[in-house]
XYZ file of C-alpha atoms in Angstrom:
575
model
C 119.840 48.083 107.733
C 121.406 48.906 104.390
C 120.559 51.682 102.000
C 116.841 51.768 102.700
C 114.286 53.446 104.883
C 113.747 52.320 108.412
C 110.084 51.904 109.343
C 110.228 54.939 111.585
C 111.953 57.221 109.106
C 109.581 56.231 106.321
C 106.531 56.886 108.445
C 107.778 60.277 109.563
C 109.338 61.264 106.221
C 108.998 64.674 104.647
C 107.200 63.908 101.430
C 104.971 66.685 100.177
C 102.027 64.341 100.494
C 102.252 63.572 104.201
C 104.350 66.122 106.012
C 102.925 68.302 108.776
C 103.409 71.757 107.273
C 101.183 73.689 109.634
C 98.118 73.523 107.415
C 94.911 73.966 109.394
C 91.736 72.258 108.114
C 89.309 74.876 106.866
C 85.701 74.409 105.834
C 84.809 76.673 102.930
C 81.282 76.707 104.298
C 82.344 79.029 107.141
C 82.163 82.365 105.385
C 83.346 84.315 108.416
C 86.611 82.454 108.867
C 88.586 84.532 106.400
C 86.539 87.689 106.169
C 86.849 88.517 109.880
C 90.579 87.940 109.999
C 91.326 89.604 106.686
C 89.168 92.650 107.352
C 91.050 93.070 110.607
C 94.309 92.954 108.665
C 93.133 95.179 105.831
C 96.015 97.137 104.356
C 96.753 99.408 101.450
C 98.031 97.886 98.229
C 101.694 97.687 97.356
C 103.169 99.023 94.136
C 105.909 96.961 92.526
C 109.131 98.733 91.672
C 112.098 97.385 89.775
C 113.534 94.217 91.152
C 115.041 91.666 89.942
C 106.681 63.862 95.922
C 109.589 63.107 97.858
C 110.876 60.966 100.517
C 113.579 61.538 103.060
C 115.672 58.899 104.729
C 118.738 58.687 106.919
C 120.222 55.370 105.853
C 122.659 53.441 107.925
C 125.526 51.272 106.780
C 123.984 47.849 106.239
C 125.853 44.852 104.903
C 126.027 44.635 101.123
C 125.416 40.941 100.483
C 122.483 38.612 100.040
C 121.015 37.032 103.161
C 119.884 33.460 103.366
C 117.451 33.615 106.255
C 113.959 34.742 106.524
C 111.785 83.142 104.806
C 114.241 85.561 103.435
C 114.143 88.098 106.290
C 113.291 91.648 105.260
C 113.018 90.803 101.581
C 109.955 91.915 99.644
C 111.250 91.092 96.155
C 111.845 94.564 94.838
C 108.586 96.005 96.134
C 108.012 99.486 97.485
C 105.233 99.805 100.036
C 102.901 102.735 100.431
C 100.895 103.312 103.613
C 101.625 103.116 107.308
C 104.374 100.789 108.499
C 101.815 98.758 110.450
C 99.643 98.295 107.361
C 102.644 97.289 105.283
C 103.744 94.634 107.766
C 100.198 93.276 108.030
C 99.949 92.826 104.276
C 103.426 91.330 104.059
C 102.517 88.816 106.752
C 99.488 87.734 104.734
C 101.732 87.148 101.726
C 104.543 85.637 103.773
C 106.943 88.532 103.087
C 107.197 90.154 106.496
C 110.459 90.092 108.457
C 109.801 88.061 111.589
C 113.136 86.792 112.808
C 112.493 83.231 111.637
C 114.700 83.393 108.590
C 115.576 79.721 108.421
C 115.453 79.705 104.604
C 118.282 82.177 104.042
C 121.871 81.386 103.014
C 122.986 83.283 106.106
C 121.434 80.634 108.323
C 122.877 77.829 106.230
C 126.339 79.346 106.437
C 126.114 79.484 110.214
C 124.897 75.902 110.530
C 126.876 73.542 112.705
C 130.008 72.356 110.944
C 129.327 68.654 110.503
C 130.256 66.152 107.795
C 128.114 66.949 104.782
C 125.782 64.431 103.194
C 125.799 64.198 99.427
C 122.699 64.581 97.299
C 122.237 63.384 93.734
C 120.266 65.289 91.084
C 117.371 63.196 89.782
C 116.491 65.652 86.998
C 117.927 68.701 85.264
C 117.117 72.089 86.789
C 117.743 75.590 85.424
C 118.221 78.401 87.918
C 115.387 80.922 87.946
C 116.717 83.498 90.399
C 119.973 84.553 92.021
C 119.390 82.223 94.964
C 118.774 79.057 92.921
C 121.474 76.696 91.673
C 121.406 75.067 88.235
C 122.371 71.413 87.870
C 122.290 68.474 85.480
C 120.808 65.051 86.108
C 123.315 62.929 88.009
C 125.248 65.853 89.518
C 126.475 65.316 93.076
C 126.224 68.162 95.604
C 126.866 68.634 99.305
C 123.805 69.228 101.464
C 124.339 72.338 103.605
C 120.859 72.900 105.056
C 117.643 70.862 104.813
C 115.462 72.803 107.249
C 113.205 73.959 104.386
C 111.046 71.011 103.331
C 110.722 72.266 99.720
C 114.128 73.821 99.023
C 117.496 72.447 100.146
C 120.618 74.591 100.351
C 123.574 72.859 98.670
C 127.131 73.360 97.442
C 128.157 71.880 94.106
C 131.540 70.380 93.284
C 132.763 73.732 91.935
C 132.054 75.446 95.259
C 128.942 77.360 94.170
C 126.069 77.412 96.649
C 122.342 77.892 96.251
C 118.898 76.439 96.690
C 117.588 73.424 94.785
C 114.030 72.026 94.729
C 113.809 69.197 97.239
C 111.842 66.918 94.910
C 114.550 67.184 92.219
C 117.318 65.674 94.369
C 117.832 62.748 96.745
C 120.283 61.785 99.446
C 123.041 59.742 97.846
C 122.406 56.555 99.852
C 118.614 56.808 99.966
C 116.419 54.522 97.827
C 114.983 57.544 96.013
C 118.409 58.201 94.486
C 118.068 54.959 92.523
C 116.658 55.140 88.992
C 114.157 52.391 89.787
C 112.625 54.004 92.897
C 109.321 55.785 92.217
C 108.296 56.872 95.725
C 104.719 56.698 96.943
C 102.575 56.475 93.819
C 99.329 54.714 92.940
C 99.390 51.255 91.424
C 97.647 52.597 88.309
C 100.356 55.224 87.805
C 103.046 52.576 88.302
C 101.418 50.493 85.576
C 101.425 53.435 83.180
C 105.097 54.134 83.851
C 106.190 50.616 82.889
C 103.652 50.128 80.084
C 104.889 52.548 77.405
C 104.992 50.805 74.026
C 108.721 51.346 73.477
C 109.789 49.721 76.758
C 111.138 46.142 76.844
C 109.972 43.190 78.878
C 111.370 43.410 82.400
C 110.953 47.185 82.710
C 110.315 47.747 86.401
C 110.089 50.104 89.344
C 109.818 49.876 93.116
C 107.254 52.047 94.863
C 106.014 52.682 98.351
C 102.510 51.303 98.667
C 99.925 54.044 99.243
C 97.913 51.970 101.697
C 100.883 50.855 103.798
C 103.850 53.169 104.253
C 105.896 50.352 105.780
C 105.937 48.149 102.685
C 107.087 48.382 99.078
C 105.868 46.856 95.829
C 107.750 45.737 92.722
C 105.964 46.520 89.431
C 107.151 44.670 86.310
C 106.205 44.760 82.628
C 106.177 41.371 80.933
C 105.427 40.250 77.381
C 103.189 37.301 76.606
C 105.179 34.355 75.286
C 102.759 33.973 72.408
C 103.326 37.557 71.310
C 99.758 38.555 72.143
C 100.764 41.663 74.036
C 102.228 42.873 77.307
C 100.917 42.893 80.850
C 101.957 44.243 84.240
C 102.431 42.332 87.471
C 102.972 43.526 91.032
C 104.833 41.819 93.880
C 104.794 42.829 97.528
C 108.188 43.505 99.073
C 107.967 42.820 102.781
C 110.239 43.903 105.620
C 111.991 41.488 107.950
C 111.540 41.900 111.681
C 113.575 44.700 113.281
C 114.239 46.230 109.860
C 116.849 43.605 109.063
C 116.080 43.530 105.357
C 113.533 42.740 102.657
C 112.067 39.789 100.816
C 109.504 38.809 98.213
C 109.715 35.161 99.190
C 111.138 33.995 102.533
C 113.606 31.653 100.862
C 115.644 34.638 99.667
C 116.156 37.787 101.737
C 118.204 40.925 101.159
C 119.701 43.560 103.470
C 118.726 46.415 101.122
C 116.404 47.108 98.219
C 119.311 47.581 95.824
C 120.492 44.056 96.639
C 117.044 42.709 95.812
C 117.138 44.549 92.478
C 120.644 43.272 91.706
C 119.618 39.675 92.398
C 116.475 39.683 90.252
C 118.309 41.528 87.479
C 120.431 38.386 87.064
C 117.607 35.852 87.249
C 113.795 35.716 87.432
C 113.783 33.057 90.187
C 110.011 32.896 90.460
C 109.114 36.351 89.135
C 107.288 36.683 85.833
C 110.572 37.705 84.196
C 114.061 39.010 84.899
C 114.395 42.727 85.698
C 115.934 44.677 82.811
C 115.517 48.472 82.799
C 114.126 51.001 85.309
C 110.946 52.706 84.110
C 111.564 56.295 82.953
C 110.893 58.913 85.592
C 108.521 61.826 85.065
C 109.847 65.111 86.436
C 107.674 66.372 89.312
C 105.994 69.762 89.501
C 108.351 72.388 90.875
C 107.354 73.540 94.370
C 107.547 77.247 93.453
C 108.630 79.548 90.638
C 111.904 79.803 92.559
C 113.100 79.664 96.143
C 112.762 83.433 96.170
C 109.002 83.257 95.580
C 108.292 80.533 98.134
C 107.561 83.123 100.795
C 107.390 86.235 98.588
C 104.644 85.078 96.257
C 103.223 88.542 95.527
C 105.313 89.176 92.422
C 105.702 92.350 90.310
C 103.422 92.426 87.289
C 106.222 93.478 84.947
C 107.867 90.058 85.389
C 104.950 88.443 83.551
C 104.361 88.333 79.810
C 100.948 87.319 78.443
C 101.622 85.243 75.316
C 98.378 83.622 74.172
C 94.778 83.663 75.357
C 93.634 80.179 76.362
C 90.043 80.889 77.358
C 87.648 83.057 79.318
C 84.762 82.688 81.730
C 82.467 84.488 84.132
C 85.300 85.803 86.258
C 88.083 86.601 83.821
C 90.475 85.237 81.217
C 93.189 82.591 81.184
C 96.465 83.191 79.353
C 99.590 81.249 78.563
C 102.396 83.416 79.856
C 106.020 83.502 80.880
C 107.629 84.539 84.141
C 110.919 86.383 83.688
C 110.892 85.253 80.063
C 111.854 81.652 80.877
C 109.141 79.845 82.842
C 105.856 78.946 81.151
C 102.889 79.593 83.439
C 99.135 79.959 83.241
C 97.863 83.421 84.190
C 94.246 83.900 85.212
C 93.153 87.532 85.105
C 90.223 88.395 87.382
C 87.576 90.868 86.256
C 87.725 94.100 88.287
C 85.308 94.096 91.204
C 85.008 90.307 91.373
C 86.596 90.103 94.833
C 88.198 92.374 97.395
C 92.007 92.138 97.732
C 91.657 90.686 101.229
C 89.181 87.983 100.213
C 91.223 87.172 97.115
C 94.426 86.733 99.133
C 92.673 84.637 101.746
C 91.428 82.182 99.153
C 94.742 82.200 97.265
C 96.538 81.367 100.508
C 94.502 78.171 100.744
C 95.515 77.204 97.214
C 99.167 77.973 97.987
C 99.191 75.575 100.926
C 97.653 72.695 98.962
C 100.249 70.373 97.466
C 99.126 67.270 95.579
C 99.949 65.710 92.180
C 96.316 66.025 91.083
C 95.760 69.634 92.158
C 96.933 72.538 90.014
C 99.874 74.244 91.715
C 99.488 77.935 92.561
C 102.798 79.783 92.249
C 102.107 83.477 92.792
C 99.632 86.364 92.641
C 99.559 90.004 91.544
C 97.187 92.082 93.698
C 98.717 95.561 93.800
C 96.250 96.726 91.149
C 93.326 95.331 89.181
C 92.883 93.102 87.342
C 94.313 90.660 89.872
C 96.463 87.848 88.488
C 96.660 84.232 89.649
C 99.812 82.482 88.417
C 99.700 78.676 88.298
C 101.494 75.808 86.606
C 100.726 75.511 82.892
C 98.872 72.385 81.731
C 99.510 71.693 78.048
C 96.192 69.933 77.366
C 93.998 72.783 78.575
C 90.561 72.384 80.139
C 89.205 68.844 80.261
C 85.862 69.909 78.780
C 87.460 71.001 75.494
C 89.799 68.011 75.604
C 86.847 65.609 75.840
C 85.025 67.298 72.964
C 88.034 67.128 70.633
C 87.660 64.011 68.466
C 91.421 63.916 67.950
C 91.867 62.889 71.596
C 91.130 59.174 71.519
C 90.239 57.836 74.966
C 89.718 54.204 75.901
C 87.548 53.153 78.841
C 90.788 52.358 80.679
C 92.073 55.892 80.087
C 88.771 57.430 81.200
C 88.744 55.402 84.416
C 92.346 56.383 85.094
C 91.507 60.075 84.688
C 88.465 59.634 86.930
C 90.705 58.055 89.584
C 93.153 60.953 89.382
C 90.364 63.476 89.962
C 89.122 61.467 92.948
C 92.671 61.433 94.311
C 92.901 65.227 94.198
C 89.455 65.605 95.761
C 90.399 63.073 98.453
C 93.218 65.433 99.448
C 90.745 68.325 99.801
C 88.287 66.096 101.649
C 90.944 65.156 104.209
C 91.488 68.865 104.880
C 87.772 69.629 105.017
C 88.002 71.893 101.968
C 84.974 72.253 99.733
C 85.471 72.969 96.032
C 81.912 74.088 95.192
C 82.369 74.045 91.404
C 83.748 70.632 90.425
C 83.158 70.139 86.698
C 85.101 69.220 83.554
C 85.667 72.922 82.848
C 87.594 73.162 86.137
C 89.857 70.163 85.539
C 93.043 70.665 83.505
C 94.861 68.162 81.304
C 98.632 67.721 81.189
C 101.113 65.476 79.413
C 100.414 61.818 78.700
C 101.987 58.815 80.396
C 101.533 55.662 78.291
C 98.596 57.236 76.482
C 96.802 58.469 79.606
C 96.914 62.209 80.331
C 97.703 63.556 83.770
C 94.719 65.545 85.050
C 94.523 68.058 87.890
C 91.661 69.790 89.683
C 91.796 73.588 89.352
C 90.133 76.582 91.040
C 89.694 74.721 94.321
C 90.721 77.704 96.443
C 88.731 80.437 94.746
C 85.484 78.554 94.189
C 83.901 79.450 97.514
C 84.085 83.249 97.331
C 83.221 83.354 93.668
C 80.318 81.006 94.071
C 78.882 83.065 96.929
C 78.493 86.008 94.597
C 77.194 83.768 91.812
C 74.516 82.286 94.066
C 73.285 85.780 94.854
C 73.224 86.671 91.158
C 71.487 83.399 90.302
C 68.507 84.406 92.426
C 68.067 87.383 90.144
C 68.320 85.281 86.991
C 72.068 85.270 86.316
C 73.969 82.246 85.022
C 74.468 79.508 87.624
C 75.802 75.920 87.249
C 72.618 74.276 88.514
C 73.205 71.093 86.530
C 76.385 70.331 88.483
C 75.086 71.359 91.898
C 73.644 69.094 94.606
C 69.980 69.818 95.505
C 70.771 70.973 99.056
C 73.397 73.369 97.698
C 71.266 74.728 94.865
C 68.212 75.306 97.052
C 69.688 76.164 100.450
C 73.292 77.177 99.749
C 74.494 74.239 101.860
C 77.831 73.360 100.272
C 79.782 70.460 101.817
C 82.245 67.783 100.733
C 79.182 65.648 99.996
C 77.847 68.261 97.589
C 81.216 67.992 95.826
C 80.606 64.231 95.590
C 77.308 64.937 93.780
C 79.193 67.164 91.322
C 81.771 64.401 90.860
C 78.987 62.108 89.643
C 77.973 64.750 87.088
C 81.617 65.039 86.033
C 81.632 61.295 85.308
C 78.659 61.850 83.008
C 80.667 64.534 81.175
C 83.627 62.191 80.762
C 81.705 59.175 79.464
C 79.662 61.328 77.042
C 82.802 63.139 75.807
C 81.736 66.520 77.121
C 77.972 66.587 76.621
C 75.975 69.020 78.742
C 74.229 67.176 81.613
C 70.446 66.807 81.592
C 70.222 67.366 77.828
C 67.126 69.252 76.743
C 66.282 70.497 80.245
C 66.546 74.071 81.501
C 67.735 74.830 85.025
C 64.331 75.142 86.691
C 63.222 71.860 85.167
C 66.397 70.160 86.421
C 65.739 71.334 89.990
C 62.144 70.116 89.873
C 62.934 66.764 88.249
C 65.845 65.969 90.564
C 63.724 66.837 93.598
C 61.104 64.360 92.360
C 63.736 61.612 92.075
C 64.821 61.803 88.435
C 68.413 60.752 87.708
C 70.130 60.765 84.336
C 70.311 57.355 82.622
C 73.554 55.457 82.165
C 75.662 57.040 79.387
C 76.247 54.867 76.322
C 79.955 54.264 76.947
C 79.745 53.958 80.731
C 80.102 50.489 82.311
C 76.929 49.482 84.166
C 78.941 48.774 87.317
C 80.223 52.347 87.455
C 76.759 53.761 86.855
C 75.042 51.699 89.558
C 77.822 51.513 92.153
C 79.154 55.052 91.818
C 77.119 57.566 89.849
C 73.725 56.763 91.358
C 75.254 56.679 94.834
C 76.880 60.075 94.241
C 73.390 61.357 93.423
C 71.735 60.028 96.570
C 69.212 62.566 97.881
C 70.575 62.071 101.415
C 74.056 63.553 101.400
C 75.278 61.359 104.272
C 74.717 58.271 102.142
C 76.949 59.475 99.326
C 80.413 57.878 99.150
C 83.585 59.595 100.293
C 86.305 60.600 97.863
C 88.592 58.156 99.660
C 86.224 55.342 98.652
C 85.855 56.700 95.112
C 89.608 56.874 94.614
C 90.067 53.323 95.902
C 87.227 52.073 93.677
C 88.628 53.527 90.462
C 92.305 52.957 91.196
C 91.519 49.245 91.701
C 88.899 49.014 88.950
C 90.913 46.929 86.489
C 92.698 44.751 89.042
C 92.134 41.171 87.917
C 90.157 38.695 89.985
C 93.333 36.790 90.802
C 94.354 39.619 93.093
C 96.363 42.793 92.980
C 99.674 41.147 93.868
C 101.340 37.993 92.601
C 103.272 35.464 94.631
C 106.321 33.478 93.676
């Protein structure tokens, strides 16, 4: 086949969404899982000293014409350890810093790799080096791939002979579909529509994406303009594979050996499509996998590398600041109040967050735990907390935008559900808002790793009269402490109420005890003014079912909202 994925290579690709990275499903409800292991590995703290959604393919050489038939060993990032050598190694292992002989991420290993013809990679975006081991590049730069054993960071050599690590999701193999401007990877149909629908884009703006529900097929998404000038619309076409991976087609009367040939053909003529293809939809740069390659394994970073710039908010457990790492990278820094958690429990929960990688989950980059207050360093989201965003009248939101945001949240929670992770505090205050795509902000679920330990302490305090988010909590969780994925689904229904009411407090006029009593007796909040009746009856009330087993899954909820505005004529058009 030409420059395209084979079915096998696509199915077993190394995208951050579907690779097997050794993550073990963990249920937050098992309180002994981390505490036993981490107490066993308890170590003394370290003091810092001075120190400094992607797809892989292996394309073949298909014909180029139209067819006519159907770990950095020993490195601890400038840290000096105090305590016994055994304690030091134990703590380093928890943070991923311990020397263990498996140093497959180091330049030394790459230099000793078998001398074979080097593949070329193409830079999809600009990247500025953040540490001595990273390599800066501009969009469009070509580099030789030296080592791809690390799924997040590839070791390359540029055309000037300089070597270093580059983020995997910022580059693509030269002959792979993802190197093409029009290839968007595996994204939701709703996101594809937003990418082609920006007001300044012409008719014929398009992209090709891998369908989420079927990794072996693609879809073509096109923006078209109504002939009467009444506005624009988006259409989708399935791209199917020929038998034995011989090529692709939208209609059997015209087949192509490679996706780029299909694009070239329909760029010259519509031939049954809604319009001729004109320009690839602009790409949105992905979230970087780490602060740098250096911090991928060594994510306990020295506190002096961080600068707190502006306070963004505060809560029961600490403050949130806009900060900078090494003076160049904007990050969010959450400071934890002293005594909130033990170092071991904190690291155990942070490790869960570090392993989670999804476009709708806030990315954890690093921690500071050598002294209190502990720091959590995450990606910075420019829109802040969703609760404040909803309450700000300057942020106009259509029903379409609200549903899109709701779908994004369900997508992030679906990822946690698949890994049997329980959030325990899903609410608008724990969802962050990023940049807009065609008027719809990107939203990401936050605090999904720390919720369990923090909530355990809060439940205990609640029984003595302390503040507790009763209005967001499922009855079985509020009364018995039985937190499950299904209790998260209940909270998701409350979150929908927050969104459609633009940030109103749930159960208005009721205090916590009254809420518990009324919900137990069968009371459910009425449909919010701006909420479609279908969403209220088919989603919100079902999320609030007294029997947790009858509540929907996040997989269903994501599918429901991602498909919500698909017209009755079907999701895909035919020629």
